[in-house]
Coordinates of C-alpha atoms in Angstrom, one line a residue:
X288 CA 159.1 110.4 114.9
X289 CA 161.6 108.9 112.2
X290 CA 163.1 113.1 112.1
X291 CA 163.1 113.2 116.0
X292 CA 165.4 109.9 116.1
X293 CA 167.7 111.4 113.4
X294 CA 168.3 114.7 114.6
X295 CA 169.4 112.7 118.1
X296 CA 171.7 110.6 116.3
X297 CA 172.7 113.3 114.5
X298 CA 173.3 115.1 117.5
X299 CA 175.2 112.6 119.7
X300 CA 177.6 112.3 116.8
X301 CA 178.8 115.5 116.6
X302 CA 178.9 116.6 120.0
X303 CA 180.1 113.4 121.5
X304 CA 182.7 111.7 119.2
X305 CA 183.7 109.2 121.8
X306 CA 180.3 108.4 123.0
X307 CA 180.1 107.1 119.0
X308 CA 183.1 105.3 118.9
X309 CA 182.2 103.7 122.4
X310 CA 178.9 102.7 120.3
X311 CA 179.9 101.7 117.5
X312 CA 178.1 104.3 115.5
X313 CA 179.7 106.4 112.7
X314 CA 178.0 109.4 111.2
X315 CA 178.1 109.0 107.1
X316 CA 178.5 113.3 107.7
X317 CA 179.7 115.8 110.0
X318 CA 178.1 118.3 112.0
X319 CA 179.3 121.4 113.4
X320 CA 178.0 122.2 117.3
X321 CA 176.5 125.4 115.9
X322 CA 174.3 123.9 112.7
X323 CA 173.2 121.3 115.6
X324 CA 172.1 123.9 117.8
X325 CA 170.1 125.0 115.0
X326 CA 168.4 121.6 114.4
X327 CA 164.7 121.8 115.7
X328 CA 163.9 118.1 116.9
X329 CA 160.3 117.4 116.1
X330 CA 158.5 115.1 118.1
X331 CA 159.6 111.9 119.6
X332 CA 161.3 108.0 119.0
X333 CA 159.8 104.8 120.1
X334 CA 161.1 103.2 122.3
X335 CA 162.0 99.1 122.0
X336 CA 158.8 98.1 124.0
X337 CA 156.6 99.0 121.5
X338 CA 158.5 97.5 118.6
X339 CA 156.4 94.7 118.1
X340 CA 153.3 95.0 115.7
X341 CA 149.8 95.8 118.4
X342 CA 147.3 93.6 118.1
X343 CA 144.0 95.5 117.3
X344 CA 140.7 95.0 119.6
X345 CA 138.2 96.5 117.3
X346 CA 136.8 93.4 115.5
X347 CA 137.1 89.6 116.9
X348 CA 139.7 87.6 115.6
X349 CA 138.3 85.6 112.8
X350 CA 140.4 82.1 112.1
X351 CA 139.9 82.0 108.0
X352 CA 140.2 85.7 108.0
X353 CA 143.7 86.2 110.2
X354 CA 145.3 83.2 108.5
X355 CA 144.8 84.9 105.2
X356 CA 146.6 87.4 105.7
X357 CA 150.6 87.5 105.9
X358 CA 152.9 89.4 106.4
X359 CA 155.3 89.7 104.6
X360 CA 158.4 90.6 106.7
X361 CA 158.8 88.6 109.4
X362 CA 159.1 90.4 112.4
X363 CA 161.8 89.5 114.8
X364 CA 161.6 88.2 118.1
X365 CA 162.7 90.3 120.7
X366 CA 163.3 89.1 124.4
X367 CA 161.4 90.5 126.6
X368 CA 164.7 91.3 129.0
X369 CA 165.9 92.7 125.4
X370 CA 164.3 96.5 125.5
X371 CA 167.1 98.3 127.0
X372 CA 169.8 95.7 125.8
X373 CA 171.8 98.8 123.9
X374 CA 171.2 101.2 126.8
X375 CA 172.7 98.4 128.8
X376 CA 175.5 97.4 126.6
X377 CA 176.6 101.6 126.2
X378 CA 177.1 101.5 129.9
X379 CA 179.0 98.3 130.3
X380 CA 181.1 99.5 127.7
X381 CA 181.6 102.9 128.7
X382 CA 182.6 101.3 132.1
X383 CA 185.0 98.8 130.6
X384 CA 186.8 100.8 127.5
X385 CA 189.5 102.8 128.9
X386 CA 189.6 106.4 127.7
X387 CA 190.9 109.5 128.9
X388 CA 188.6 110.6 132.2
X389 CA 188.8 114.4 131.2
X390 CA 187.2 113.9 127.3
X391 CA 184.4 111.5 128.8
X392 CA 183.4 114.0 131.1
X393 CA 183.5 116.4 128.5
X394 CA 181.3 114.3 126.2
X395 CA 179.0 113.4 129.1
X396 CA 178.4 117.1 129.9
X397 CA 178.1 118.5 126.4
X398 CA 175.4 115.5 125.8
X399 CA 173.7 116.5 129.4
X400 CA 174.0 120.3 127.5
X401 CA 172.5 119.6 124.4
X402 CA 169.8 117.0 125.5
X403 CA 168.6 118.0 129.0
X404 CA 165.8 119.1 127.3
X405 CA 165.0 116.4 125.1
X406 CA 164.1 113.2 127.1
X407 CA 163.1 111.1 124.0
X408 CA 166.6 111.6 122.7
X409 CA 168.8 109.4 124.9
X410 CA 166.5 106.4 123.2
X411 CA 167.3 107.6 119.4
X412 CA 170.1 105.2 119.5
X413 CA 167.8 102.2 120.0
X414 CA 166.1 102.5 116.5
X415 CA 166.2 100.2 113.5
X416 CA 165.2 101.5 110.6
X417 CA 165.0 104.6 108.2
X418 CA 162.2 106.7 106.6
X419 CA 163.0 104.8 103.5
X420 CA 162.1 101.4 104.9
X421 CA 159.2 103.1 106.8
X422 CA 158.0 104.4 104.0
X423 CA 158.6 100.8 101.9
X424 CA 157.0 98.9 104.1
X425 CA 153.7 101.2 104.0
X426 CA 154.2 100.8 100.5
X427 CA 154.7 97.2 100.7
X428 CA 151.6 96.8 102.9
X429 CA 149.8 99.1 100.2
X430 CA 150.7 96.7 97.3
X431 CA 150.2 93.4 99.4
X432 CA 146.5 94.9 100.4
X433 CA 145.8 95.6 96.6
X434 CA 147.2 92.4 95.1
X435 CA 145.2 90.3 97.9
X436 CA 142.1 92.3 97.3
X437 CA 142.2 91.6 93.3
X438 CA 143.4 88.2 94.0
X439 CA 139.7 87.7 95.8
X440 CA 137.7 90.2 93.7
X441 CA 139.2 87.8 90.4
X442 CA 138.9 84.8 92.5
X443 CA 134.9 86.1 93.3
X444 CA 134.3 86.8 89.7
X445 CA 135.5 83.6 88.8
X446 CA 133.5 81.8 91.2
X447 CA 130.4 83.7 90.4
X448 CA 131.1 82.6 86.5
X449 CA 131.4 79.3 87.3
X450 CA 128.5 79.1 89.3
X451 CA 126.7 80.6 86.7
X452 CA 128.4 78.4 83.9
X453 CA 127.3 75.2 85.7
X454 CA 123.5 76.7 86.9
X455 CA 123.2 77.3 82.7
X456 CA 124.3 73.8 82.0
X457 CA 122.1 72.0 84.7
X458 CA 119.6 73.8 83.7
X459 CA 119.8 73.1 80.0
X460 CA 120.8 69.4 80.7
X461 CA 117.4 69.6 83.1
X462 CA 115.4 71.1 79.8
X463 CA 116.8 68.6 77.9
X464 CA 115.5 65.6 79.9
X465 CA 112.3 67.4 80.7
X466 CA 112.3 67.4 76.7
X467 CA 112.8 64.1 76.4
X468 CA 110.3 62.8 78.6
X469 CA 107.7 65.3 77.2
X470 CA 108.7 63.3 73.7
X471 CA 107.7 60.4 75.4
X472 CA 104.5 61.4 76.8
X473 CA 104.0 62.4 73.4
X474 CA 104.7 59.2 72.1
X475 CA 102.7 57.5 75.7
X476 CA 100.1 59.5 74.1
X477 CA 99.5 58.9 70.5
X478 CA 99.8 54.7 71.4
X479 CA 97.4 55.5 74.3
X480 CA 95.1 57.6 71.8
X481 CA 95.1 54.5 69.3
X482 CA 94.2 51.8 71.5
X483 CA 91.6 53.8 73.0
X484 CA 90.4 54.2 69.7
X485 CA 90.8 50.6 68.9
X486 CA 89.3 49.5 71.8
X487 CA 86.2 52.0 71.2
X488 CA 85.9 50.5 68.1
X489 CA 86.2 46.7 69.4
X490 CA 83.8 47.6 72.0
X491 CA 81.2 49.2 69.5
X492 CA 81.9 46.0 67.4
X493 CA 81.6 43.8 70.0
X494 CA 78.3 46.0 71.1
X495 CA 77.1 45.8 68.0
X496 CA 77.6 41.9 67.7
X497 CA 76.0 41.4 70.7
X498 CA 72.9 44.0 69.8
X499 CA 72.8 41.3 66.7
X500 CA 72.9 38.7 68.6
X501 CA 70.7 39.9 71.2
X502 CA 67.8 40.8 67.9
X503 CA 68.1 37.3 66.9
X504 CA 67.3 35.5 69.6
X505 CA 64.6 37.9 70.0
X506 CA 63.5 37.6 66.8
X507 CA 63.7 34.2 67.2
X508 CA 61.7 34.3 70.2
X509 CA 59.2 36.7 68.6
X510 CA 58.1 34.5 65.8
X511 CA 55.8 32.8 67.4
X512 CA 54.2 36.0 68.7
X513 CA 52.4 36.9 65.2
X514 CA 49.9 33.8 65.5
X515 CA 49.4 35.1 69.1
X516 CA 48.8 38.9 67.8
X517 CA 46.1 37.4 65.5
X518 CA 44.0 35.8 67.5
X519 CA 44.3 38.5 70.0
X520 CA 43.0 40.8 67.4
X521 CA 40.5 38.8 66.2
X522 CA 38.9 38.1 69.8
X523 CA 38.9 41.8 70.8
X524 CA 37.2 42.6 67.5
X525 CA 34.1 40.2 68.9
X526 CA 33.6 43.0 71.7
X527 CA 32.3 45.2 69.0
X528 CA 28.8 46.4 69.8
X529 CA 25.2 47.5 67.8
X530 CA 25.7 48.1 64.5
X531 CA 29.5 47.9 64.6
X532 CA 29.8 44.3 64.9
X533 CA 30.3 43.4 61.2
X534 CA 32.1 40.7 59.0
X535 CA 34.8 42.7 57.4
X536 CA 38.0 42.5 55.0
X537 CA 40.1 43.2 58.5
X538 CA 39.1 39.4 59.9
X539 CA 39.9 37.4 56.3
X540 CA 43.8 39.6 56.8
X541 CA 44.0 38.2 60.2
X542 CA 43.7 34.6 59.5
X543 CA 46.1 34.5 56.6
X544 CA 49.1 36.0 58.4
X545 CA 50.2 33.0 60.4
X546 CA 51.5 31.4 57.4
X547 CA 54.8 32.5 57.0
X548 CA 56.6 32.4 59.6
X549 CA 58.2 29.0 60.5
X550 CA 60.5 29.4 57.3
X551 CA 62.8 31.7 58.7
X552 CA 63.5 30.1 62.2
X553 CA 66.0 27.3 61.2
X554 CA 68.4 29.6 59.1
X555 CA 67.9 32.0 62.5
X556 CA 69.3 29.0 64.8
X557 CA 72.4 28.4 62.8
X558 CA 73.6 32.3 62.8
X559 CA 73.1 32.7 66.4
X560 CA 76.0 29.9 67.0
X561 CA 78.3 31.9 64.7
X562 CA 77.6 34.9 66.7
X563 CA 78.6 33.4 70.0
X564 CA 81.8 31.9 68.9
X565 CA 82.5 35.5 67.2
X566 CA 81.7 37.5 70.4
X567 CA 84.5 35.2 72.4
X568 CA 87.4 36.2 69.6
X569 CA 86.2 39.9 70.1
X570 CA 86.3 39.4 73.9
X571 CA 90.1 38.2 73.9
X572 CA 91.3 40.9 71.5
X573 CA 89.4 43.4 74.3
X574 CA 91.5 42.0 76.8
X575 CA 94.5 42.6 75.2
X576 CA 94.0 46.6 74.7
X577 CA 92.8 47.0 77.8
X578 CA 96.1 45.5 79.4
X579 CA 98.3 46.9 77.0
X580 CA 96.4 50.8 77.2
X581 CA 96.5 50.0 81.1
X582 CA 100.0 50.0 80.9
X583 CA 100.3 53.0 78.9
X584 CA 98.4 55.0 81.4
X585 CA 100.4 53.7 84.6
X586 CA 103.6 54.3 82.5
X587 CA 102.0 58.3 81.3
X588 CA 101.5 58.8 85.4
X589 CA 104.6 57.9 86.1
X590 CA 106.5 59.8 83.2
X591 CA 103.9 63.3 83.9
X592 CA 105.0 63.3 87.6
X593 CA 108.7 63.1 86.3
X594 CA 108.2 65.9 83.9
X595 CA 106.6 68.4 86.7
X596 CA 108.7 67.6 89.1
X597 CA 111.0 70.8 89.8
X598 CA 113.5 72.0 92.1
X599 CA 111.2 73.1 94.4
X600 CA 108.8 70.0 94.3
X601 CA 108.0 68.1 97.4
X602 CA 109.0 64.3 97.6
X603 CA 112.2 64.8 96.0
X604 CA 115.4 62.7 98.0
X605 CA 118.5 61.4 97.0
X606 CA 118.5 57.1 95.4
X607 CA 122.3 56.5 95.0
X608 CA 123.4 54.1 92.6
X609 CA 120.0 54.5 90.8
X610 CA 121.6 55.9 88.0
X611 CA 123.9 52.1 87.4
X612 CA 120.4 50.2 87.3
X613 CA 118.3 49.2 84.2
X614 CA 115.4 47.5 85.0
X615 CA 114.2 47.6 81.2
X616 CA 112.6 44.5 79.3
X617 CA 112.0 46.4 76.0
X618 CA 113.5 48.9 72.8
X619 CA 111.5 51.1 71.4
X620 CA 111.2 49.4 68.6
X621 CA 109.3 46.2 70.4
X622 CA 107.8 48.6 72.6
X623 CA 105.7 50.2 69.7
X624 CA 106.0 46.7 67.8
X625 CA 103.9 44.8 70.5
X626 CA 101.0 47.7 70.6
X627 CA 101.2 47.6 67.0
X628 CA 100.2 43.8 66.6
X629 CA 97.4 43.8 69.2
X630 CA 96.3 47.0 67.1
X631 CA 96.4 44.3 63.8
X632 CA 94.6 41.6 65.7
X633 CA 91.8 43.5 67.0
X634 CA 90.9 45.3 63.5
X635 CA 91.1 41.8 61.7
X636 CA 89.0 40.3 64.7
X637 CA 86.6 43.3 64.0
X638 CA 86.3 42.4 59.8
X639 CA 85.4 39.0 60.8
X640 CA 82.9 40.3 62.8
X641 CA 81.7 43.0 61.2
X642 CA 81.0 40.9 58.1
X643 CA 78.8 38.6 60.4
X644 CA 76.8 41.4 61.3
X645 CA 76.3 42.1 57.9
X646 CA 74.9 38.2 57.0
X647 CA 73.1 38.7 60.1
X648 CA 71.6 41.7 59.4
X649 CA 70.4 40.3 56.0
X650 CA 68.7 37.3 57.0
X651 CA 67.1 39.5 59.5
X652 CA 65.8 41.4 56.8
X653 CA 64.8 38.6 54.1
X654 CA 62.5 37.2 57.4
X655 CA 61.1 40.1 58.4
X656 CA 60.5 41.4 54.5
X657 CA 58.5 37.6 54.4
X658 CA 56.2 38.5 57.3
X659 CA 55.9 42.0 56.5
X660 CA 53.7 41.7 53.5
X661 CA 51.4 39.5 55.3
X662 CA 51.7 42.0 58.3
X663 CA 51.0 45.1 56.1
X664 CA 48.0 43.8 54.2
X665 CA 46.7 43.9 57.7
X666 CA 47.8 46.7 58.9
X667 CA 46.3 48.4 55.9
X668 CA 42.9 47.0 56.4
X669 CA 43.2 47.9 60.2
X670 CA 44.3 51.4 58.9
X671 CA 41.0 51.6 56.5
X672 CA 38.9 50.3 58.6
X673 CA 39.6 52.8 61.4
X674 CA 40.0 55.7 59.2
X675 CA 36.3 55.1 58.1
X676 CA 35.4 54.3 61.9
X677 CA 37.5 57.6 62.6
X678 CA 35.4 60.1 60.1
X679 CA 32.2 58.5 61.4
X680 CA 33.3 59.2 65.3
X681 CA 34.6 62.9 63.7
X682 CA 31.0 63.3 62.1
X683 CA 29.0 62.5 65.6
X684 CA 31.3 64.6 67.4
X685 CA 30.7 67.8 65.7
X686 CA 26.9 67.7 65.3
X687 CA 27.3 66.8 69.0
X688 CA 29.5 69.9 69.6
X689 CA 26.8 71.9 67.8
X690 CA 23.9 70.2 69.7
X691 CA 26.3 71.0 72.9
X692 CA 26.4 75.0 72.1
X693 CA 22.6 74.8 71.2
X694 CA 22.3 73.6 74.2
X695 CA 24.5 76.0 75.9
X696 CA 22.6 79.3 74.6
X697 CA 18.9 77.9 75.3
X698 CA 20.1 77.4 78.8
X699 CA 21.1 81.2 78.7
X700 CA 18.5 82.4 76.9
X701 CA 16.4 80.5 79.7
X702 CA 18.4 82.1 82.1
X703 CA 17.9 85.6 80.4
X704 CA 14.1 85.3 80.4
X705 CA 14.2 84.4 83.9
X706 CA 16.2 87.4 84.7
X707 CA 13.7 89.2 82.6
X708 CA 11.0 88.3 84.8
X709 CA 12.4 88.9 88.0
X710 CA 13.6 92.9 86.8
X711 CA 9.7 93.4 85.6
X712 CA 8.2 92.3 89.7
X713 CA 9.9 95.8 90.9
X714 CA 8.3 98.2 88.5
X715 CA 4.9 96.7 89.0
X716 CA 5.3 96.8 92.7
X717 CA 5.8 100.8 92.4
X718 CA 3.2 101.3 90.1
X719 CA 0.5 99.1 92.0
X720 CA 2.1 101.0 95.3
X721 CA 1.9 104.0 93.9
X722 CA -1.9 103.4 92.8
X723 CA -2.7 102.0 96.7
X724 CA -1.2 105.2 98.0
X725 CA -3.1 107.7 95.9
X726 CA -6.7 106.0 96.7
X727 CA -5.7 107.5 100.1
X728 CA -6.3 111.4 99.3
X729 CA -9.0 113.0 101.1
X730 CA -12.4 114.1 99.6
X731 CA -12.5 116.1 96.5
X732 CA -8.7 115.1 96.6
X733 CA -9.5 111.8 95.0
X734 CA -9.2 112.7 91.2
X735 CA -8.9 110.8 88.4
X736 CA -6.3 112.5 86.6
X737 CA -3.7 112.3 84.4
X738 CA -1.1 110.2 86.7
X739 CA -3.7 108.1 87.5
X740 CA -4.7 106.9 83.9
X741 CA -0.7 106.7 83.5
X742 CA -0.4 104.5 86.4
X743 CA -3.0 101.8 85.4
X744 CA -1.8 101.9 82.1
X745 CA 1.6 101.1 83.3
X746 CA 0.6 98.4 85.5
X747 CA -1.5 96.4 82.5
X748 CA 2.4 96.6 80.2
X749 CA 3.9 95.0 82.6
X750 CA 1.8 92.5 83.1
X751 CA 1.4 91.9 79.7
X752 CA 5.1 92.1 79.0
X753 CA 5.7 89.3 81.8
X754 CA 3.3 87.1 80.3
X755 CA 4.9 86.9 77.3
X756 CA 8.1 86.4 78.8
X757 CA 6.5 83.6 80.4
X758 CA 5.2 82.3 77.6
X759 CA 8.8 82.1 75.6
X760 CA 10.1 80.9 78.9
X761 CA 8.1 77.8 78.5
X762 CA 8.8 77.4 74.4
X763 CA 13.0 77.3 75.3
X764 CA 12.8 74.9 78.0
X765 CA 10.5 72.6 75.3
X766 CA 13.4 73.3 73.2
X767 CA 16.0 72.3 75.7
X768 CA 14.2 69.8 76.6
X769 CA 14.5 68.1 72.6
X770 CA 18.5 68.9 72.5
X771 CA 19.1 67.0 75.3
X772 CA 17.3 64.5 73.8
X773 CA 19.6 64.9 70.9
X774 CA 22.6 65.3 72.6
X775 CA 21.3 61.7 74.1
X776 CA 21.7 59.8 71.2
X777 CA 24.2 61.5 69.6
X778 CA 27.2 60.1 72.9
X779 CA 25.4 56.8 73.0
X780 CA 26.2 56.6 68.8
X781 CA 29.4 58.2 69.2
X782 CA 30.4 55.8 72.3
X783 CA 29.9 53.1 70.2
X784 CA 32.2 54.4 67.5
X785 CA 34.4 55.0 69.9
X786 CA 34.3 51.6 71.1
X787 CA 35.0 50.1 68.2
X788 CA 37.7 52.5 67.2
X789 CA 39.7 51.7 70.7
X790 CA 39.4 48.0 69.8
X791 CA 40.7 48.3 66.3
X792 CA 43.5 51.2 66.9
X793 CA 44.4 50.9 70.6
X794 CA 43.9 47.6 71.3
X795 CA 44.6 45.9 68.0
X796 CA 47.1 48.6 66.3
X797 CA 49.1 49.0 69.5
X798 CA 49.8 45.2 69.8
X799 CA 50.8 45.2 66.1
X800 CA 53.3 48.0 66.6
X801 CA 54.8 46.7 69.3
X802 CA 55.0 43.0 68.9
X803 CA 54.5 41.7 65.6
X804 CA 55.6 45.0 63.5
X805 CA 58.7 45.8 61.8
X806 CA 61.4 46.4 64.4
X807 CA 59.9 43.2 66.6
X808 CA 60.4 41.7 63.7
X809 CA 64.1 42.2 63.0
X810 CA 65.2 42.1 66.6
X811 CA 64.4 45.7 67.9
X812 CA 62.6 46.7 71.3

C-alpha cells in the first residue's frame, strides 16, 4: 500500500509538472517518462475515509481495560466533510490558477495515459505519512505493548510479594500471640494445678478433722456401751444348757471390765470443742480456693477458646475499638501474688489442724489402750473358753461323721443282702420248675437219673444259701439299728456344744468386735 501511493506520486510528478506546481507538491528527484513506465505499482492507497483507527468487535469493551491503554500519538480529527478536501481543493485550484490551456491539456491527458489503468492512483496524493513513520509507529506500538506488559508483570510480582510479605508477618504476629496465650494457659495451669492440690489437701485435712471429730463423739458416745456389752454377755451365757452351764474364769472377766471407763470422757468433751472451732478456719480457707481456682478455670476457658480459634473458626466478627479498652484490675505480679497468699493461708490453716488431729488421735489412743486391757483379758478368756468348747464340738463331730458312714454302709450292705435275696427267688423257681415238669414223663420214662439228683440238690443250695442271707440280713439291721442309736446321742451332745459355742463366739464375740472392741473404741465403724 505505502509503495502503491509512492509510485503514484512519483508518477504525477514526472509526467505532470504543472499538476505539481498546481498542488503544491515537489518531487525531492526526478523521473524520466520512460523509468516511470517501467515502475510496477503494487497494490493500492487508502483512501481518507478509513484514516481513523477501526474499532475492533471481537471482545467487549472493558472500562479498566480500554482506559489503560493509550496511545501514544494522538490521532487527529478529521471532519467528516474533510475526505476529499485535497481532491476538492486540486480542482478549485486548477479552475482558478491561470495557466496556459494547451500544457493543462497536455498534463491532463498524459495523467489520463499513464493512470487510466490505475484507479487507486488519483488518491495517492491524499496520503500522510511514509514507510518510515509506518514502520515507527509499529515499532512504537511494539515498545509501548512491551513496556506496559513488564510494567504489569513487575507491578504483579510485586503485588504477589507483598501479599506474601504481609501473609508471613500476620501469620507470625498470629503465632506469636497464639504463643503468648498458650504461655498463659501454661501459667492458668500450673496456679490451677496448685490450688487443686491445695484444696485436695484442705479437703483431706478438713476430712480428716471431721473423721476425728466424728470418732470422738462416737467414742464418746460408745463408752457407755462396754457396761452394756457385759451384761449382755453375761445374760446370754445363762442360756447355756446340761452340762455346759458352768461357773467359769469368762464371768469373773466380765464383771471387772466396767471399771475404767468414766476417766477418759471429760478430757474427750474438751477436744471435741477444739475440733469444731478448727473445722470453721478450715472451711473459710476452702472457700477461698474454690473462688480463686473457679476463676482460674473460667479465665483457662476463655483463654483455650482464644488459642483455637483460627481463620476458619466459626463465631469470629469484627469488635471495633476493642483493641483501645482495658478492662484489667490486676499485674501479673498481684495476679500470682493473691493465689500465692490463699496458698500460705490454707497450708498454715492445715498445720493447725493437722496437729489437732494428732492430740486427738492420742487421747484416743491413751482411752482406748485403758479399756483395752480390761477388754482383752476378756476376750482372752472368751477365746479359751471357746477354743476348748470348739475341740470338744470338733471331737463329737467326727466320731459322728464315722458313726454317719457306719451308718451309711450297713444300710448298703442291707440293701446288698436284700438284692441277694431277690436274685436267688429266680434260680429256685427254674429248678423247682424244672423238677414239676420232669415228674410229667410217661411210664418207664420217669427215671431217677442224673439230672434229677442234680436238680434236688440244686434246689436244697439255694435254699440254704437264702437262709443265711436271711439270717445276716437280720444281724445288719440289729447293727443299724445300735448306730442310730449312737448317731442319737452323739447330735443331741454335739447340739449342746454347739449351743454353747454360738453363745460364747456369735453372740458374745460378735458384740465385742463390733461395739466394745478396739476400733469402737477409738472412734471407728
Amino acid at each position: 500500500m505505502a509503495t502503491a501511493s509512492v509510485s503514484a506520486e512519483i508518477l504525477d510528478s514526472a509526467c505532470c509538472p504543472g499538476l505539481c506546481n498546481i498542488i503544491g507538491w515537489e518531487p525531492k528527484e526526478s523521473f524520466s517518462c520512460e523509468s516511470i513506465s517501467k515502475m510496477e505499482l503494487i497494490g493500492s492507497t487508502l483512501t481518507t475515509n478509513y484514516a481513523r483507527p477501526k474499532t475492533s468487535h471481537f471482545l467487549p469493551a472493558i472500562s479498566t481495560m480500554a482506559s489503560s491503554y493509550r496511545n501514544p500519538q494522538q490521532v487527529m480529527a478529521f471532519n467528516p466533510n474533510a475526505n476529499m478536501w485535497r481532491a476538492n481543493s486540486f480542482y478549485k485550484t486548477n479552475s482558478i490558477v491561470p495557466s496556459s490551456p494547451s500544457i493543462q491539456h497536455e498534463g491532463l491527458d498524459l495523467v489520463r495515459a499513464r493512470t487510466s489503468f490505475f484507479p487507486s492512483n488519483r488518491t495517492a496524493m491524499t496520503n500522510r505519512y511514509t514507510p518510515d513513520d509506518w514502520y515507527k509507529s509499529n515499532q512504537s506500538h511494539y515498545w509501548e505493548s512491551e513496556s506496559s506488559r513488564k510494567s504489569a508483570e513487575r507491578l504483579r510480582k510485586d503485588t504477589m510479594r507483598l501479599i506474601q510479605d504481609k501473609d508471613q508477618l500476620t501469620r507470625r504476629t498470629q503465632e506469636n500471640t497464639s504463643k503468648n496465650i498458650s504461655e498463659r494457659l501454661n501459667d492458668i495451669r500450673f496456679w490451677k494445678s496448685e490450688l487443686s492440690h491445695e484444696i485436695d489437701n484442705m479437703v483431706t485435712e478438713i476430712a480428716a478433722l471431721t473423721e476425728v471429730k466424728r470418732r470422738l463423739e462416737r467414742a464418746l458416745a460408745e463408752t457407755q456401751g462396754p457396761l452394756k456389752v457385759a451384761q449382755e454377755c453375761l445374760y446370754h451365757r445363762e442360756k447355756r444348757i446340761s452340762i455346759d452351764l458352768v461357773h467359769d474364769g469368762v464371768e469373773k472377766d466380765l464383771i471387772k471390765e466396767i471399771e475404767v471407763i468414766k476417766s477418759c470422757q471429760e478430757r474427750m468433751r474438751l477436744h471435741l470443742d477444739r475440733a469444731t472451732s478448727q473445722l470453721a478456719s478450715n472451711r473459710a480457707a476452702q472457700h477461698e480456693l474454690e473462688k480463686d481456682l473457679s476463676d482460674k478455670l473460667t479465665a483457662q476457658r476463655i483463654d483455650d477458646r482464644c488459642h483455637h480459634l483460627r481463620n476458619t473458626s466459626d463465631g469470629i466478627g469484627y469488635y471495633r475499638g476493642i483493641d483501645r479498652q482495658d478492662h484489667s484490675v490486676s499485674l501479673p505480679d498481684s495476679w500470682s501474688s493473691f493465689t500465692d497468699d490463699n496458698i500460705l493461708r490454707s497450708q498454715s490453716e492445715r498445720t493447725t489442724s493437722h496437729k489437732l488431729r494428732d492430740e486427738i488421735e492420742i487421747l484416743l489412743n491413751t482411752a482406748s489402750n485403758e479399756m483395752w486391757n480390761q477388754f482383752n483379758n476378756v476376750n482372752v478368756a472368751f477365746t479359751g473358753r471357746i477354743s476348748e468348747t470348739a475341740d470338744a464340738k470338733s471331737s463329737l463331730q467326727a466320731h459322728l461323721a464315722k458313726t454317719l458312714q457306719e451308718i451309711f454302709q450297713t444300710e448298703m450292705l442291707i440293701e446288698s443282702l436284700r438284692k441277694a435275696i431277690r436274685d436267688k427267688e429266680n434260680p429256685l423257681k427254674v429248678a423247682q420248675t424244672r423238677l414239676e415238669e420232669r415228674t410229667r414223663r410217661p411210664n418207664i420214662e420217669l427215671c431217677r437219673d442224673n439230672p434229677h439228683h442234680r436238680l434236688v440238690t440244686e434246689v436244697r443250695e439255694i435254699e440254704d444259701t437264702i437262709q443265711k442271707l436271711h439270717e445276716r440280713l437280720m444281724e445288719a439291721e440289729n447293727t443299724l439299728q445300735t448306730l442310730v442309736k449312737t448317731k442319737v446321742n452323739l447330735e443331741n451332745d454335739l447340739s449342746i456344744k454347739a449351743n454353747s459355742l454360738f453363745l460364747d463366739q456369735e453372740k458374745c464375740m460378735s458384740m465385742r468386735k463390733t461395739f466394745p472392741s478396739m476400733p469402737r473404741l477409738v472412734g471407728y465403724t
